[in-house]
mmCIF file of C-alpha atoms in Angstrom:
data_model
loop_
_atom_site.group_PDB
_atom_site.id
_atom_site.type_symbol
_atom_site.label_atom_id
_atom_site.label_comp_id
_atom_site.label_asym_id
_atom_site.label_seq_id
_atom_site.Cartn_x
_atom_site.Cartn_y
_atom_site.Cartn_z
ATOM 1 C CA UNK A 1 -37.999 -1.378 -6.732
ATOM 2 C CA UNK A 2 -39.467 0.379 -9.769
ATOM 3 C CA UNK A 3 -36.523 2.888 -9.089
ATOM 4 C CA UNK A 4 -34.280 0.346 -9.912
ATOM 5 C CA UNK A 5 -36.329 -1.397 -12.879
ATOM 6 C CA UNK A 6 -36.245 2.092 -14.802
ATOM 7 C CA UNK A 7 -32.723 2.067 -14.985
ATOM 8 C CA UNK A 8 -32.360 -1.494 -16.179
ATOM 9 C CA UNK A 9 -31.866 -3.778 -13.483
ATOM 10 C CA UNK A 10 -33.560 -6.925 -13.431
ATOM 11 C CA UNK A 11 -35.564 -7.042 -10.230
ATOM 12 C CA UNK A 12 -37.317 -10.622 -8.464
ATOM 13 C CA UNK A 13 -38.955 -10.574 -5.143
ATOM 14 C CA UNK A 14 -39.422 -14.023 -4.074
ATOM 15 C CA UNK A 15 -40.710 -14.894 -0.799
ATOM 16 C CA UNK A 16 -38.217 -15.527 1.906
ATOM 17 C CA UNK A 17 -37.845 -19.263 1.466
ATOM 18 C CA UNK A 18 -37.687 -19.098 -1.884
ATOM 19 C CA UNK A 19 -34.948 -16.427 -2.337
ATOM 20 C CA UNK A 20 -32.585 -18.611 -0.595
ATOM 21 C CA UNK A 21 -33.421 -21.885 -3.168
ATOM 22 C CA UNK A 22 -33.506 -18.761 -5.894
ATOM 23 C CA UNK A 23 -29.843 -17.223 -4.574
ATOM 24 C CA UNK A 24 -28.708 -20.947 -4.737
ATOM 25 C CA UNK A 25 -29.628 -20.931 -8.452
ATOM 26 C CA UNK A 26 -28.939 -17.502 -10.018
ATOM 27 C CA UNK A 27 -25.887 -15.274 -8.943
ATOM 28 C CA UNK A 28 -27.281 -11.497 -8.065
ATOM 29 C CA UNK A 29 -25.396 -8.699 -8.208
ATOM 30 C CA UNK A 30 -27.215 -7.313 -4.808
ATOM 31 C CA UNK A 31 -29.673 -8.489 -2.479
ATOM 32 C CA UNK A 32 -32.159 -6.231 -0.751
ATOM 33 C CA UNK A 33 -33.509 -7.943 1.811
ATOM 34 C CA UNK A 34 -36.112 -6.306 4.039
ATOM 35 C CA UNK A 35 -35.991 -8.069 7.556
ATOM 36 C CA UNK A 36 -39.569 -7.167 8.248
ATOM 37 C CA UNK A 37 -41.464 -8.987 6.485
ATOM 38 C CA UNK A 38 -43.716 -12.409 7.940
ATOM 39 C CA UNK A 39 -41.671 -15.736 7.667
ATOM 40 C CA UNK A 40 -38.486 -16.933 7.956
ATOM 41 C CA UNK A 41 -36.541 -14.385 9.714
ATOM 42 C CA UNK A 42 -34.206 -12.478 7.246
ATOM 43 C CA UNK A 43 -31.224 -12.681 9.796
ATOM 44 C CA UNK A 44 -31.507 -16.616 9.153
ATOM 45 C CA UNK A 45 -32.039 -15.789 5.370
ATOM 46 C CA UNK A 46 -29.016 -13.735 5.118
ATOM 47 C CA UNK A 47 -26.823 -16.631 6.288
ATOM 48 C CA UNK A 48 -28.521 -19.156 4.712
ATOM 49 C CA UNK A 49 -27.675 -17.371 1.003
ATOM 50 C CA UNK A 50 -24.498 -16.156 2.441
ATOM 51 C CA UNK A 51 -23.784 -19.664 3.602
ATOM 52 C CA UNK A 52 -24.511 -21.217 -0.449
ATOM 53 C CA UNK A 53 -23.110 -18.555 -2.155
ATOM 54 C CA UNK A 54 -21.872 -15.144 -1.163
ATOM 55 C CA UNK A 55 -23.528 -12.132 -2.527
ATOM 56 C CA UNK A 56 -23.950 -8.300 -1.432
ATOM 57 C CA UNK A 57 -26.788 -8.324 0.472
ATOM 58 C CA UNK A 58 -28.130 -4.609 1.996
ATOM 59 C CA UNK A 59 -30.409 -5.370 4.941
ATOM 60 C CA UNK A 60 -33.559 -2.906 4.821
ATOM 61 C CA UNK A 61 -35.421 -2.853 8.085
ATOM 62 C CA UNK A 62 -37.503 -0.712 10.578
ATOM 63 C CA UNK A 63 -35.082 -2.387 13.247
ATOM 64 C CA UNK A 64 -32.828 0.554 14.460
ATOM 65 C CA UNK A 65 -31.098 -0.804 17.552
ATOM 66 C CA UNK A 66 -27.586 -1.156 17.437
ATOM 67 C CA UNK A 67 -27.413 -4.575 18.561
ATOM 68 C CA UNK A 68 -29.673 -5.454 15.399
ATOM 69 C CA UNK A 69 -26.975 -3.516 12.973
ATOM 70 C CA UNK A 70 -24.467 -5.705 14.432
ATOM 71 C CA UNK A 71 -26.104 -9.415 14.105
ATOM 72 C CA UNK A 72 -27.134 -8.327 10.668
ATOM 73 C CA UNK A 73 -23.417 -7.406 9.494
ATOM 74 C CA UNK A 74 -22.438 -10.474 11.800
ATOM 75 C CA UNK A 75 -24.311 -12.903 8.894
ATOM 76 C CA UNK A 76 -23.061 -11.229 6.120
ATOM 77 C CA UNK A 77 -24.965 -8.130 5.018
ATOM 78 C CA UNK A 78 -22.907 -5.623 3.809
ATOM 79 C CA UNK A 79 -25.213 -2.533 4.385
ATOM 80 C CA UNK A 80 -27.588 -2.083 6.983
ATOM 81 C CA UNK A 81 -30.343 1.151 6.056
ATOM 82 C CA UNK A 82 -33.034 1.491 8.888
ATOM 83 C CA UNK A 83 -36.857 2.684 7.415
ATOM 84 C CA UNK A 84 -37.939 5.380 6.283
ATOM 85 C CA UNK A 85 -34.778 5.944 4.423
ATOM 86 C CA UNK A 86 -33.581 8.270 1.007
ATOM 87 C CA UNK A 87 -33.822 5.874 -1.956
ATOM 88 C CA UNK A 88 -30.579 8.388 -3.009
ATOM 89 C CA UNK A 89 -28.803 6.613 -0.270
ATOM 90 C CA UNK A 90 -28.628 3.166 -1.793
ATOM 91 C CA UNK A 91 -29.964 3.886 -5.557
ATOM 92 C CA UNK A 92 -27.505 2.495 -8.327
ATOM 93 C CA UNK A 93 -25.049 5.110 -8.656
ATOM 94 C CA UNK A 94 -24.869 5.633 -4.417
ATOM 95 C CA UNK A 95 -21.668 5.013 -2.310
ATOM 96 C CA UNK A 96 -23.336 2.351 -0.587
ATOM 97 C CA UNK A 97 -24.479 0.693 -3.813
ATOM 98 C CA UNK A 98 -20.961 0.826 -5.116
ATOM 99 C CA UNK A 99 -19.217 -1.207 -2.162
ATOM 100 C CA UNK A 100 -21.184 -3.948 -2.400
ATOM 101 C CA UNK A 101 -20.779 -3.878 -6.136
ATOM 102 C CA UNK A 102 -16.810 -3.883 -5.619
ATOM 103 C CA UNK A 103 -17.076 -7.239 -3.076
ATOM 104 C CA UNK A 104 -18.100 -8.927 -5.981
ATOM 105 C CA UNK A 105 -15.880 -7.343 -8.324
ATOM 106 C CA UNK A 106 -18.102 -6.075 -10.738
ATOM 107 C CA UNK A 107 -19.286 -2.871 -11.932
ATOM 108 C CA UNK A 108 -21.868 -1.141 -9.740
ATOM 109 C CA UNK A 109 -24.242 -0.465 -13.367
ATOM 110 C CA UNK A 110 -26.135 -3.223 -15.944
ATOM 111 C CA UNK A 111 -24.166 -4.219 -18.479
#
């Protein structure tokens, strides 16, 4: 996260209820969203801002079974990166970054 504030993205890390109300709200440009964390299960919070509107979302998880990958793509995540992983792999300027960047059309930077 502070990766990603130091080159001049606009980072918020609401709690898992919350970020789908928040998503509802505010269009992101990308959605990390760690499935680990206590709650409401991020599978269910993946659809549930994928159902109100569609955004990029990159699933970040300890979960590395295969069946796992597929649910998550299944609801709309457009990455899947299993812990511990390369912050290269996903930063701003990554290959992964830049395909969810080009679902929604826009450039894979700030303005």
């Amino acid at each position: 996260m502070l990766r990603l504030v130091s080159e001049g993205f606009d980072v918020e890390c609401p709690r898992r209820t919350l970020a789908v109300e928040r998503c509802a709200e505010v269009e992101f440009a990308l959605i990390v969203l760690d499935l680990g964390l206590p709650g409401l299960d991020g599978i269910e919070v993946c659809r549930r801002i994928q159902a109100e509107r569609p955004t990029p979302v990159v699933m970040l998880t300890a979960r590395d079974d295969e069946m796992d990958l597929l649910v998550g793509l299944g609801v709309g995540a457009d990455d899947y990166i299993t812990k511990p992983f390369s912050p290269v792999s996903w930063s701003p300027g990554s290959v992964r970054y830049s395909a969810g960047s080009r679902r929604r059309r826009q450039p894979p930077w700030p303005p």
